Structures are given as structure tokens and as C-alpha cells.
Coordinates of C-alpha atoms in Angstrom, one line a residue:
Chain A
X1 CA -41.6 -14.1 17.5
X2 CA -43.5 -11.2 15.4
X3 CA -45.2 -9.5 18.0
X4 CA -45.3 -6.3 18.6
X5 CA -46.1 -5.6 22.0
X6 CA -48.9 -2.4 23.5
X7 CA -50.3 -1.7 26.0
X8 CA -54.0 -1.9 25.8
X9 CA -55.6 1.6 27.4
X10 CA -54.6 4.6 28.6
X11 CA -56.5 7.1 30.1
X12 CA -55.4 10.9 30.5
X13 CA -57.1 14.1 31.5
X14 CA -57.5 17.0 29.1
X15 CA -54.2 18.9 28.6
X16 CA -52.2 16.6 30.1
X17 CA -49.2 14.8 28.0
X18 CA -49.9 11.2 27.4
X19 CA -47.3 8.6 26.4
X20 CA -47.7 6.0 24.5
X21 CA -45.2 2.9 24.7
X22 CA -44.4 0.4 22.0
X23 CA -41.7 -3.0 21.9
X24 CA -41.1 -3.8 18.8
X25 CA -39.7 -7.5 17.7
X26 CA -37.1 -6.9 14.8
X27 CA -33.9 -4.9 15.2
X28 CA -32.9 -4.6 11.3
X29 CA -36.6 -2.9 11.3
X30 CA -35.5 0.3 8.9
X31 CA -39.0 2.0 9.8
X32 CA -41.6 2.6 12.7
X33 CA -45.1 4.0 12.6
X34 CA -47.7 5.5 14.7
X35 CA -51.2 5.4 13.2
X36 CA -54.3 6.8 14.4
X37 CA -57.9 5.1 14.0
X38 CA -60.8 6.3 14.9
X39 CA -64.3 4.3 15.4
X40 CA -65.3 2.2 12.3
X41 CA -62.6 4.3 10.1
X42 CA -59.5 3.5 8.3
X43 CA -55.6 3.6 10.3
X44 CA -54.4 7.9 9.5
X45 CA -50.6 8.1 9.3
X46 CA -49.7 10.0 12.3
X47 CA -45.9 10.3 11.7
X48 CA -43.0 7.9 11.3
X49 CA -39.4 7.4 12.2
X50 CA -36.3 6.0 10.5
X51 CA -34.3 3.7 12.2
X52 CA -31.1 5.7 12.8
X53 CA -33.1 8.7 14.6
X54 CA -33.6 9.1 18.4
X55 CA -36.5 11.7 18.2
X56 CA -39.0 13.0 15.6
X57 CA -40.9 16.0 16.6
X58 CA -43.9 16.9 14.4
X59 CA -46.3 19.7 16.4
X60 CA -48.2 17.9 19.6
X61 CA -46.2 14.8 18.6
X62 CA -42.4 13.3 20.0
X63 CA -41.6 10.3 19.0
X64 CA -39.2 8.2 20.5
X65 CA -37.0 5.6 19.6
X66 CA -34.4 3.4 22.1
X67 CA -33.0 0.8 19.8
X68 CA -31.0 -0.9 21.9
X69 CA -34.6 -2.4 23.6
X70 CA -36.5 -1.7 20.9
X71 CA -38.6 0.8 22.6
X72 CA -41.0 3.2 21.1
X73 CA -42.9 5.9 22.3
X74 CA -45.5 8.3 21.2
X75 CA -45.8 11.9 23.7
X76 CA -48.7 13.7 22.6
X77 CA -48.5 17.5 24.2
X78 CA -51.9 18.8 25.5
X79 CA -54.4 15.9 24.7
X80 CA -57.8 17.0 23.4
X81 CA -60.5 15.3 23.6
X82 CA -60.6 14.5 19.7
X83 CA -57.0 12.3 20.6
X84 CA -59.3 10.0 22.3
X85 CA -58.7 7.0 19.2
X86 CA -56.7 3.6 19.1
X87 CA -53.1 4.2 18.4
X88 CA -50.8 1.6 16.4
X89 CA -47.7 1.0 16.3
X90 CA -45.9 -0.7 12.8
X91 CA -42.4 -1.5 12.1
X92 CA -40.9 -2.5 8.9
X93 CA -38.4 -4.7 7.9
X94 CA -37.5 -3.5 4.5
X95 CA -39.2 -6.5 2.3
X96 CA -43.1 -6.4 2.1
X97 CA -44.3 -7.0 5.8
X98 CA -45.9 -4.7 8.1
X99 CA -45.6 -5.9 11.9
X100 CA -48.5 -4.3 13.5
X101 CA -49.2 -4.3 17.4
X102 CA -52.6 -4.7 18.9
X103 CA -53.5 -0.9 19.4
X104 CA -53.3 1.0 22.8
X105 CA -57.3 2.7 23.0
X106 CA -56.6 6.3 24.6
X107 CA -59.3 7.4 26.4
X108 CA -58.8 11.6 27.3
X109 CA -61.4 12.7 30.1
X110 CA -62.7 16.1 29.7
Chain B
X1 CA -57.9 14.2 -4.7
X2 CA -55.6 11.0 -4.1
X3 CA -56.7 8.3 -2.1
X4 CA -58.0 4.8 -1.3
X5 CA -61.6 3.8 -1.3
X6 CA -63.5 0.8 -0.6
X7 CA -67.0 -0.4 -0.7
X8 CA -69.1 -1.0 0.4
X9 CA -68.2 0.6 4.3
X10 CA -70.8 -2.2 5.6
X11 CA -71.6 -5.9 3.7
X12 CA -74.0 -8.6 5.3
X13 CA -73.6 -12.1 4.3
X14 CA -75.4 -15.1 4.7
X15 CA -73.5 -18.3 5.0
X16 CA -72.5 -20.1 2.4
X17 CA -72.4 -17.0 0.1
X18 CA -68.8 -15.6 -1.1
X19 CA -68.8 -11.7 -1.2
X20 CA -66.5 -9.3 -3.1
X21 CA -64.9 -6.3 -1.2
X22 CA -63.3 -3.3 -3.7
X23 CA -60.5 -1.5 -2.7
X24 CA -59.8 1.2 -5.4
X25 CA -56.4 3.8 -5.0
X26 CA -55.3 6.5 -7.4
X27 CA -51.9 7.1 -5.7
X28 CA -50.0 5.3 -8.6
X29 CA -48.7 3.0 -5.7
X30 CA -47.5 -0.5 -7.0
X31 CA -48.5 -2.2 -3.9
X32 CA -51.1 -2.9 -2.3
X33 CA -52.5 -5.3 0.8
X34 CA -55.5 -6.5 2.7
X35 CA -56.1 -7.1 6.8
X36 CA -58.4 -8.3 8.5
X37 CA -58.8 -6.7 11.8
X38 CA -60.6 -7.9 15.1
X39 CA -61.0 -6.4 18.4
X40 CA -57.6 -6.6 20.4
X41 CA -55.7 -8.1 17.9
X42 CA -54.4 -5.5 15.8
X43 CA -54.2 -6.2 12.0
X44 CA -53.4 -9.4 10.5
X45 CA -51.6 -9.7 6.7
X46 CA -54.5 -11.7 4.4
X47 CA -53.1 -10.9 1.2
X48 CA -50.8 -8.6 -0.3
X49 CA -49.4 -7.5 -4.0
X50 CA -46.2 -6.0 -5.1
X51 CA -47.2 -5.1 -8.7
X52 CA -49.9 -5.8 -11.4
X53 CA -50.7 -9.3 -12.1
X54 CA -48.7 -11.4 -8.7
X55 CA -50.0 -11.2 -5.7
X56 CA -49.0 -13.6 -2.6
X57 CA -50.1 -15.2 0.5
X58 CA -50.1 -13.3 3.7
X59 CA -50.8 -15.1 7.2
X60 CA -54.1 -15.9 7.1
X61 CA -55.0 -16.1 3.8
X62 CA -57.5 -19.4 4.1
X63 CA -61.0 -18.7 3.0
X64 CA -59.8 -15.7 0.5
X65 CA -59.5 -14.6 -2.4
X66 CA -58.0 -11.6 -4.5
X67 CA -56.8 -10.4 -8.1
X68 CA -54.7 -7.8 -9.1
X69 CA -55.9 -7.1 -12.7
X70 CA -55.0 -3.4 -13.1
X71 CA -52.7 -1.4 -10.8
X72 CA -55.8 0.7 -8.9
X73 CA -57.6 -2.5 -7.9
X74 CA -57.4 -5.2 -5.7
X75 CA -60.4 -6.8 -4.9
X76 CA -60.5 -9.3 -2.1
X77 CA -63.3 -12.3 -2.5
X78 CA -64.6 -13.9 0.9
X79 CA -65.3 -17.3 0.2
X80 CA -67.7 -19.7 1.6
X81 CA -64.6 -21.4 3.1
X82 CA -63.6 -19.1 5.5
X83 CA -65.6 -19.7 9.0
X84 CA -65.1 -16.9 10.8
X85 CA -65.3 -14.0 8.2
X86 CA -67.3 -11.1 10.3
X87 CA -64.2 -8.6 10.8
X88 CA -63.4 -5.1 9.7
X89 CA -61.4 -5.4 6.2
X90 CA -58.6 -2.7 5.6
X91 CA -57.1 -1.9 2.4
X92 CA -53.8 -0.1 2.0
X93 CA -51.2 0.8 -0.2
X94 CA -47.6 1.3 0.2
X95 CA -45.6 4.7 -1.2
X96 CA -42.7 3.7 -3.7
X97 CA -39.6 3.1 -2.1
X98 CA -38.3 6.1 -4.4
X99 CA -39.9 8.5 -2.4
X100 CA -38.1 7.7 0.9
X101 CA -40.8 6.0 3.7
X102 CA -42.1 3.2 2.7
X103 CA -45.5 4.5 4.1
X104 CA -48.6 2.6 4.1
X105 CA -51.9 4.7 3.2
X106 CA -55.1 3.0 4.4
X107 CA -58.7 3.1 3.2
X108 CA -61.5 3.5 5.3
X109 CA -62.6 -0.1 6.0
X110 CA -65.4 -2.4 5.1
X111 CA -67.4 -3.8 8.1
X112 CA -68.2 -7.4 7.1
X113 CA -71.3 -9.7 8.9
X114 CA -72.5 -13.0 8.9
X115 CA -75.8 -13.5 9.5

């Protein structure tokens, strides 16, 4: 199937790291996405990783990528309360089509 | 400034009616797409077009309509035909494979409700 599987909240206390977990369907996928989207806005490119990579560290952000179970992961270092926001995670499979999952909402308590 | 726009950011509609939503970018991108997003279920492909003049059938394309008359527009039409229209609408544009990521840049979002 094309889903691309989240889970649905997450909940973390200022400060603390906060992970972010992502399956993804297509292993031929050549890139994977984290977006960022805050209430009634548009999805903000947080950062993105090419297929043959392991890690991508940009700042507060790690990404992680295990292809052999098509595992993603998004650490953010020291979450702030402006992280609170719904996360996505995209893949690409190199044609036109964006696979999307449903968002994980990350709720950071002050 | 480079970027994507799209009006209006919140449309009411009364059944029956079809309504126009613009999505405007100046990023010289050559594609360009429309979701439809509703709570918990992440974004879903309506339409999408990979240069001026064709554009193609995503998954749920029943009930829409777009064009893609220049390269900085593609409007997307809401017709009467569509039953279940009130979503949030999301434009995007995709970076030219030149430049390495294949990146989709996203507008801001038009709120659309029935009434």
C-alpha cells in the first residue's frame, strides 16, 4: 500500500529532545521530508534527506534514516515551546508523487 | 521575495455554487499541485501539473477542477459536484530536478466552508 505510517501525538517537556518516528512504504523512494505546519498555515520545509544517507544534521534537527525498515526519524534538541506544530513526513519516488503521512501533532509543555 | 500565494486564506460556499481558489508562485517552478487536507489524514493528491498547458488527475480529483494557462498559476475550481468540499486546500510547487531535491514549497492554505 501507499501509506505512510505516524504516530499521531507526542508530548514532551521544554528542553527535552523529542523524536519523531516515520515508516515509510516505498524502498526505491530517492527522497524523505520532514515538514512543519503550524495552525491554519501552509507545510515549512524543515529539512530533507537523500536516500543513500544515514543521518542529516541541520542545527536542533537529526534526522534519521534506517532503510532496511524504512524507518525515519526526526530528534529535535531542546524543544521550545514554538516546536509545538504538526510534523509530516513525505517520501518521493522520483516521478511526480508525494507520499505524505498523516502528521504526528507535538505538543511541548512549558 | 519568492514564494507561493493563494487566496483567499478563508472562502464560504453555499451549495450548489462552484468556487475558484488561486494559487500564484514566482519561483520559476514548472510544477505545481493541489491537496486537500482534513484532520488526521494528512494530504491527499487532487491535482497536479508538470508544465504549462497538461495537467493530470491526482487521487481524488472528482468534483475538481484546474488549468494551467501560464506557468505562475494554477487555479483549482470546486464544483458543485463534489459533496464533501469543506477542507483546507494547499498549493505547492516542486524545485526543478536541476537543482538537486526535488523539494516541494507550499503556500499558505485556503480554508474552504460549506454552508
Amino acid at each position: 500500500g501507499e501509506d505512510v505510517e505516524q504516530s499521531l501525538f507526542l508530548s514532551v517537556r521544554e528542553g527535552d529532545s523529542s523524536v519523531i518516528n516515520c515508516t515509510y512504504t516505498d524502498s526505491s523512494s530517492t527522497y524523505l521530508y520532514w515538514y512543519k505546519q503550524e495552525p491554519g498555515a501552509g507545510l515549512q520545509l524543515l529539512t530533507y534527506i537523500f536516500s543513500n544517507m544515514d543521518m542529516k544534521q541541520d542545527q536542533r534537527l537529526t534526522v534519521l534514516l534506517n532503510k532496511k525498515d524504512k524507518h525515519l526519524s526526526l530528534r529535535i534538541a531542546d524543544t521550545q515551546t514554538g516546536d509545538s506544530a504538526i510534523y509530516f513526513c513525505a517520501e518521493f519516488g522520483g516521478t511526480y508523487k508525494y507520499i505524505f503521512g498523516t502528521g504526528t501533532r507535538l505538543k511541548v509543555l512549558a | 521575495d519568492g514564494g507561493i500565494t493563494q487566496s483567499p486564506k478563508y472562502l464560504f460556499r453555499k451549495e450548489g455554487q462552484n468556487v475558484t481558489l488561486s494559487c500564484e508562485q514566482n519561483l520559476n517552478h514548472d510544477a505545481m499541485y493541489w491537496y486537500r487536507q482534513d484532520p488526521g489524514q494528512g494530504l491527499r493528491l487532487i491535482y497536479y501539473s508538470q508544465i504549462v498547458n497538461d495537467f493530470q488527475k491526482g487521487d481524488i480529483a472528482e468534483g475538481y477542477s484546474v488549468s494551467r494557462e501560464k506557468k505562475e498559476s494554477f487555479p483549482l475550481t470546486v464544483t458543485s459536484a463534489q459533496k464533501n468540499p469543506t477542507a483546507f486546500y494547499l498549493c505547492a510547487s516542486r524545485a526543478p530536478l536541476r537543482l538537486g531535491t526535488d523539494t516541494q514549497y507550499f503556500g499558505p492554505g485556503t480554508r474552504l466552508t460549506v454552508l
